[in-house]
Tab-separated table of C-alpha atoms in Angstrom:
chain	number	residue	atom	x	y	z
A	139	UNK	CA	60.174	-46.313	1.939
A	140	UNK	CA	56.863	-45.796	2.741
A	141	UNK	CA	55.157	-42.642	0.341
A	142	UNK	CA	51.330	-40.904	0.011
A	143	UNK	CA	51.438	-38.623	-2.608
A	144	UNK	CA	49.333	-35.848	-3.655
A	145	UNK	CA	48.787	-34.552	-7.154
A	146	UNK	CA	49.353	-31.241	-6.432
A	147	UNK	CA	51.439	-29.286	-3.700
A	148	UNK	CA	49.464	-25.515	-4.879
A	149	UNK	CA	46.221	-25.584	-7.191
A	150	UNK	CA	44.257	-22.509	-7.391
A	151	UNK	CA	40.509	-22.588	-8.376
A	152	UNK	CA	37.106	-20.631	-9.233
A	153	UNK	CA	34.406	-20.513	-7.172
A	154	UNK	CA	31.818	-22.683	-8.061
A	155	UNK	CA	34.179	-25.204	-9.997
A	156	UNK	CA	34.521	-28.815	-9.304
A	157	UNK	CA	38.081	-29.817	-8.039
A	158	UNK	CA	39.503	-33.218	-7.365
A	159	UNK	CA	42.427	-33.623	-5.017
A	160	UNK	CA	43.924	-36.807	-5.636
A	161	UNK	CA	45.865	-39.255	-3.294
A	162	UNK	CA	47.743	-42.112	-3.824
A	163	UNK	CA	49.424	-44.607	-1.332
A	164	UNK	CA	52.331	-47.475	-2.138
A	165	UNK	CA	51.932	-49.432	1.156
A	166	UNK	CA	48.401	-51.744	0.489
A	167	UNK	CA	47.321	-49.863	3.546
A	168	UNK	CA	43.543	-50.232	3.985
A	169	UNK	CA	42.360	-47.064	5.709
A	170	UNK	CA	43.002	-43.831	3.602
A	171	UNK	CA	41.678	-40.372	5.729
A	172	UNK	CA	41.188	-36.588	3.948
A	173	UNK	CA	41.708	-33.942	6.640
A	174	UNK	CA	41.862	-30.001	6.142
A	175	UNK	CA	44.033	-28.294	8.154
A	176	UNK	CA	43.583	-24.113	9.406
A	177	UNK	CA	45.239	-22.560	11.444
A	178	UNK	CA	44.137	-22.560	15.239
A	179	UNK	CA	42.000	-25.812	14.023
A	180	UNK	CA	44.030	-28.306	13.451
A	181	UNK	CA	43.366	-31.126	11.306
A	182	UNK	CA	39.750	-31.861	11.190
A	183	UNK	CA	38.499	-35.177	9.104
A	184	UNK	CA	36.508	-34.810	6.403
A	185	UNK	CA	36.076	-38.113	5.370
A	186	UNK	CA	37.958	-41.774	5.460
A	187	UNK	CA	37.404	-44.921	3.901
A	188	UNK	CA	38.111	-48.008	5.225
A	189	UNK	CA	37.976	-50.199	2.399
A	190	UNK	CA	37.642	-50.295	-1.507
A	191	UNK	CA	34.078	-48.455	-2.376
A	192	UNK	CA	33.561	-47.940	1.135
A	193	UNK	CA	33.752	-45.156	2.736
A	194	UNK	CA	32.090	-43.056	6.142
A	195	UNK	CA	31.851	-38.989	6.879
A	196	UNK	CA	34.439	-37.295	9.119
A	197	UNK	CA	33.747	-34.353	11.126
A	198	UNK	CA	32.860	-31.895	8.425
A	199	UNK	CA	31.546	-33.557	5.193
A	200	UNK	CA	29.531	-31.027	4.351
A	201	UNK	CA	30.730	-29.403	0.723
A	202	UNK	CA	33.084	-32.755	-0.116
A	203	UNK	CA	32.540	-36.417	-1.249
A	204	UNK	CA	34.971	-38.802	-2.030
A	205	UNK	CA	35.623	-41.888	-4.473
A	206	UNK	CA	38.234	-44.776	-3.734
A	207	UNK	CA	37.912	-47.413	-6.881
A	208	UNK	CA	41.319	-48.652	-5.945
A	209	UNK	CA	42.906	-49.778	-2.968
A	210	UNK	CA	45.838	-47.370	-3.399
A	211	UNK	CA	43.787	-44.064	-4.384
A	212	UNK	CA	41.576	-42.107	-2.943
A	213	UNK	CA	39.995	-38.768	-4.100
A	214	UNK	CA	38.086	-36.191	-2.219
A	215	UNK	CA	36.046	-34.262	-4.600
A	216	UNK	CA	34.823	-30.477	-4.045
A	217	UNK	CA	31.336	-30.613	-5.951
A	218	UNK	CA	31.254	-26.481	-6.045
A	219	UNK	CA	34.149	-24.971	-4.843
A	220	UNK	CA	34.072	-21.863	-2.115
A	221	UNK	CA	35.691	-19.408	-0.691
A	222	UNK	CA	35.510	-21.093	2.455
A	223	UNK	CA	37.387	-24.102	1.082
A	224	UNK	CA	40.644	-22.541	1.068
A	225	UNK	CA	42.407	-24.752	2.895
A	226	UNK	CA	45.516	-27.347	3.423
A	227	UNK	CA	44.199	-30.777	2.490
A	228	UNK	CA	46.127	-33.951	3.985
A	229	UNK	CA	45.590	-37.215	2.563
A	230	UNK	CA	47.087	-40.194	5.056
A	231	UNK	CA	46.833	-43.422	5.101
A	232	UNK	CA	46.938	-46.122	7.711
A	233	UNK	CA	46.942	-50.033	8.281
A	234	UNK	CA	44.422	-51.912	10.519
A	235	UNK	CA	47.223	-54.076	11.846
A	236	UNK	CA	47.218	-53.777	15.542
A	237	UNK	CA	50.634	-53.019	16.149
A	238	UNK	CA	52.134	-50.611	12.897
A	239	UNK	CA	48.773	-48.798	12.907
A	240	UNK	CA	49.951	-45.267	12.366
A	241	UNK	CA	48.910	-43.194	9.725
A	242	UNK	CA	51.053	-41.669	7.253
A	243	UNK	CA	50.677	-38.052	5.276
A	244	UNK	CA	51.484	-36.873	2.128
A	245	UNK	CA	52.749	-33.134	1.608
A	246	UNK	CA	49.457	-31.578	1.541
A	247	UNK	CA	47.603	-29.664	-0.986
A	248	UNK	CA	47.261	-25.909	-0.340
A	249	UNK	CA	44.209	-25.207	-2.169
A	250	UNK	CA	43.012	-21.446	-2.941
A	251	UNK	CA	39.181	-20.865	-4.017
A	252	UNK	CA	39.130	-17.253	-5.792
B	117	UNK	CA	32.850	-39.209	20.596
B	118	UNK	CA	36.297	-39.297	20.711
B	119	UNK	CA	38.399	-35.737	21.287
B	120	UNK	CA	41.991	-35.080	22.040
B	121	UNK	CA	42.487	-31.129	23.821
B	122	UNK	CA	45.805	-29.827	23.349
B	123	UNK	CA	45.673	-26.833	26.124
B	124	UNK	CA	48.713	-24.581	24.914
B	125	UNK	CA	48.204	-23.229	21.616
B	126	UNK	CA	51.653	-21.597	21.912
B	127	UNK	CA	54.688	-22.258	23.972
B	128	UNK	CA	58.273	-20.180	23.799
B	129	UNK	CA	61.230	-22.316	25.582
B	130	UNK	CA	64.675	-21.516	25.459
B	131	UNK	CA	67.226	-23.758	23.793
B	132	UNK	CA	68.927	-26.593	25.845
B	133	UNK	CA	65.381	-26.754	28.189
B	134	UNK	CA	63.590	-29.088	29.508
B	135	UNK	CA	59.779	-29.126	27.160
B	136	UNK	CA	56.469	-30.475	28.184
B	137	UNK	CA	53.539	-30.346	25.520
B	138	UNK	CA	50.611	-31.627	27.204
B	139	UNK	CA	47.455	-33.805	25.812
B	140	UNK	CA	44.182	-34.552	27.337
B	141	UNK	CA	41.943	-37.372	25.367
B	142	UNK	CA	38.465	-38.823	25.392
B	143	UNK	CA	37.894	-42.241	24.240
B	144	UNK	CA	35.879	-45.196	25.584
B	145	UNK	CA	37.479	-47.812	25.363
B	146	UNK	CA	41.965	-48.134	25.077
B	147	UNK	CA	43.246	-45.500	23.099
B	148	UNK	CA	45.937	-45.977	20.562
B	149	UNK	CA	47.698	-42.753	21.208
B	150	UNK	CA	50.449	-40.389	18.610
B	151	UNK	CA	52.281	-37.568	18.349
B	152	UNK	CA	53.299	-35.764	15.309
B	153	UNK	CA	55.108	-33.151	14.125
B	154	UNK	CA	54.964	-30.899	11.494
B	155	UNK	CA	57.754	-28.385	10.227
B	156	UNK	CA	56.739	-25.598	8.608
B	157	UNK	CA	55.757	-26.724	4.694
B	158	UNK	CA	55.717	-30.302	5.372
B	159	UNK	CA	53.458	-33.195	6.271
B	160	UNK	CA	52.950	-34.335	8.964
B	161	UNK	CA	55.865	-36.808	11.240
B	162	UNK	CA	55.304	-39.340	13.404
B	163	UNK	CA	57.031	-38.937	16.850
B	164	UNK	CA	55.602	-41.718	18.949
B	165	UNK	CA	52.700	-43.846	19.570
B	166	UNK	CA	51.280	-45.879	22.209
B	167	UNK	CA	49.048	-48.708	22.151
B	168	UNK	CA	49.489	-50.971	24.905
B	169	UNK	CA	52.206	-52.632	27.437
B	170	UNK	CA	55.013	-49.514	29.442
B	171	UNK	CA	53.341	-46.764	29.955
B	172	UNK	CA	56.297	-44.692	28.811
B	173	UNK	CA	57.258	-44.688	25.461
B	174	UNK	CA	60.375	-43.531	23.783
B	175	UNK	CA	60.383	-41.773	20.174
B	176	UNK	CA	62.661	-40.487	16.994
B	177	UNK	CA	64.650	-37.190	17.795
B	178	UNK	CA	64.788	-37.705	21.796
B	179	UNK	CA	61.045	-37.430	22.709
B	180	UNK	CA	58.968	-39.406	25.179
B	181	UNK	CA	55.743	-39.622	26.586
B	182	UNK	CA	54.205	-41.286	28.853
B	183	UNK	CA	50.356	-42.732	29.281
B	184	UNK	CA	48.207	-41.891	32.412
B	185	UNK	CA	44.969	-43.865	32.265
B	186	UNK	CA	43.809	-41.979	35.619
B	187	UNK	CA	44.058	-38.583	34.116
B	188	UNK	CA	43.565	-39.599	30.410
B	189	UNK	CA	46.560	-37.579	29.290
B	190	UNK	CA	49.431	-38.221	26.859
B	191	UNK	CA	52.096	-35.558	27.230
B	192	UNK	CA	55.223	-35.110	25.241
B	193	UNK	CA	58.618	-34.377	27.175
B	194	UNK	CA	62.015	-33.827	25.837
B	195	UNK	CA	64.787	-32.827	28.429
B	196	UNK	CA	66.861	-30.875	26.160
B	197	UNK	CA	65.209	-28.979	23.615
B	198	UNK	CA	67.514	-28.326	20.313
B	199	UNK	CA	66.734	-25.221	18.226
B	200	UNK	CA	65.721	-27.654	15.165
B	201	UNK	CA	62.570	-28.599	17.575
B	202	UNK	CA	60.489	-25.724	16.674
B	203	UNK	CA	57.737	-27.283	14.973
B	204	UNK	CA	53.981	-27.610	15.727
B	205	UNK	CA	53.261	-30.706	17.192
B	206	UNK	CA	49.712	-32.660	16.960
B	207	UNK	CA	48.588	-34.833	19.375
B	208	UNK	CA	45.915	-37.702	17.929
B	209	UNK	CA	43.694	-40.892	19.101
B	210	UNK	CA	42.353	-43.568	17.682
B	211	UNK	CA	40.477	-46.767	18.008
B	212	UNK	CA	41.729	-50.339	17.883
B	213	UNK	CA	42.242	-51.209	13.820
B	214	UNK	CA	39.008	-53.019	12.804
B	215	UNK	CA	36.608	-51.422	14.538
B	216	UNK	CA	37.381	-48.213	14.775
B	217	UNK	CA	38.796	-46.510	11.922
B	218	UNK	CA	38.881	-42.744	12.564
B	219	UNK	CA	41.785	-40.801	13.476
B	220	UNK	CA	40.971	-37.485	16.265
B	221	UNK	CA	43.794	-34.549	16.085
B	222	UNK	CA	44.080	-32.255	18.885
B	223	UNK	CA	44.437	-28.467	17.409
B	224	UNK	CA	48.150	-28.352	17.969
B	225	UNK	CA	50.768	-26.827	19.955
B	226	UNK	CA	53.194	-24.178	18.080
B	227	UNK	CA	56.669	-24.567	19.694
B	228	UNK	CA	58.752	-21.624	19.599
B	229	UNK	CA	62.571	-21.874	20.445
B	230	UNK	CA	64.653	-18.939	21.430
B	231	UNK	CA	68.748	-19.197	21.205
């Protein structure tokens, strides 16, 4: 069965700490997306890679990065966390096969910047 | 730029009716098209998708849509909605695998169903 987990379902932070939301995928898929999800916004992309150590911004970068050493994990990193960044976070991933080419989500992290 | 509008941010129907969630996209070029769903605590579901081929595609739990190039919509349709269906339900595009990664979301359509 296909599975993208996320570390953490809740995590509650400081402002102005450094938080890493991980992701992990067990299909070999090659494209691996971070979206954060609001209410009456939907999911808006943050940033995807499409390969190992490559990566390209989403809609709304600014605040995140991201690291993806392995195929299977990818990490999106809040340098300084805000108030602003309390959020849902999605992690999915996705092949680049032309026919099975939708992406899968994890459970989501619900993230809370105090 | 690609962008999917999802017009009704809310819609109320009444158990055993007919349900039409509607989806409007921009893309240059052929879309690969989805619908998910998302129950309240939970990730997101895949519904349907379309890439190519009949322009009216069947998905899990009795849903359908169907493709209009003309009008670049995507709506969702289920004749018989079942109480279990309320949900909020994400309409997305995307590019062809390879050369264009990125996944668009519309902002969602919260489905509300009365007994």
């Amino acid at each position: 069965d296909v599975k993208v987990t996320q570390s953490s379902r809740y995590l509650v932070k400081r402002t102005g700490e450094k938080v890493f939301l991980e992701c992990v995928q067990d299909m070999d898929h090659e494209n691996m997306f971070w979206y954060r999800q609001d209410p009456g916004l939907g999911l808006r992309l943050i940033y995807f890679s499409y390969d190992v150590k490559m990566k390209e911004k989403g809609d709304i970068p600014e605040g995140y990065s991201v690291s993806r050493e392995k195929k299977e994990r990818f990490s999106l990193i809040l340098e300084s966390a805000s108030t602003n960044q309390t959020s849902m976070y999605l992690c999915a991933s996705r092949y680049t096969d032309r026919v099975n080419t939708e992406a899968f989500f994890g459970q989501g992290t619900r993230l809370t910047v105090v | 730029a690609q962008s999917v509008t999802q017009p009704d941010i809310h819609i109320t129907v009444s158990e055993g009716a007919s349900l039409e969630l509607r989806c409007n996209y921009s893309y240059g070029a052929t879309p690969y098209l989805f619908w998910y769903v998302q129950s309240p605590g939970q990730g997101l579901q895949l519904l349907l998708k379309y890439f190519s081929g009949d322009t009216l595609v069947q998905g899990i739990k009795g849903f359908e849509a169907e493709f209009k190039r003309s009008q670049s919509s995507f709506n969702l349709r289920k004749p018989s909605v079942h109480w279990s269906d309320a949900a909020e339900y994400f309409c997305a595009v995307g590019g062809v695998p390879g050369s264009n990664y990125k996944l668009t979301f519309g902002k969602g359509t919260l489905l509300t169903v009365n007994p």
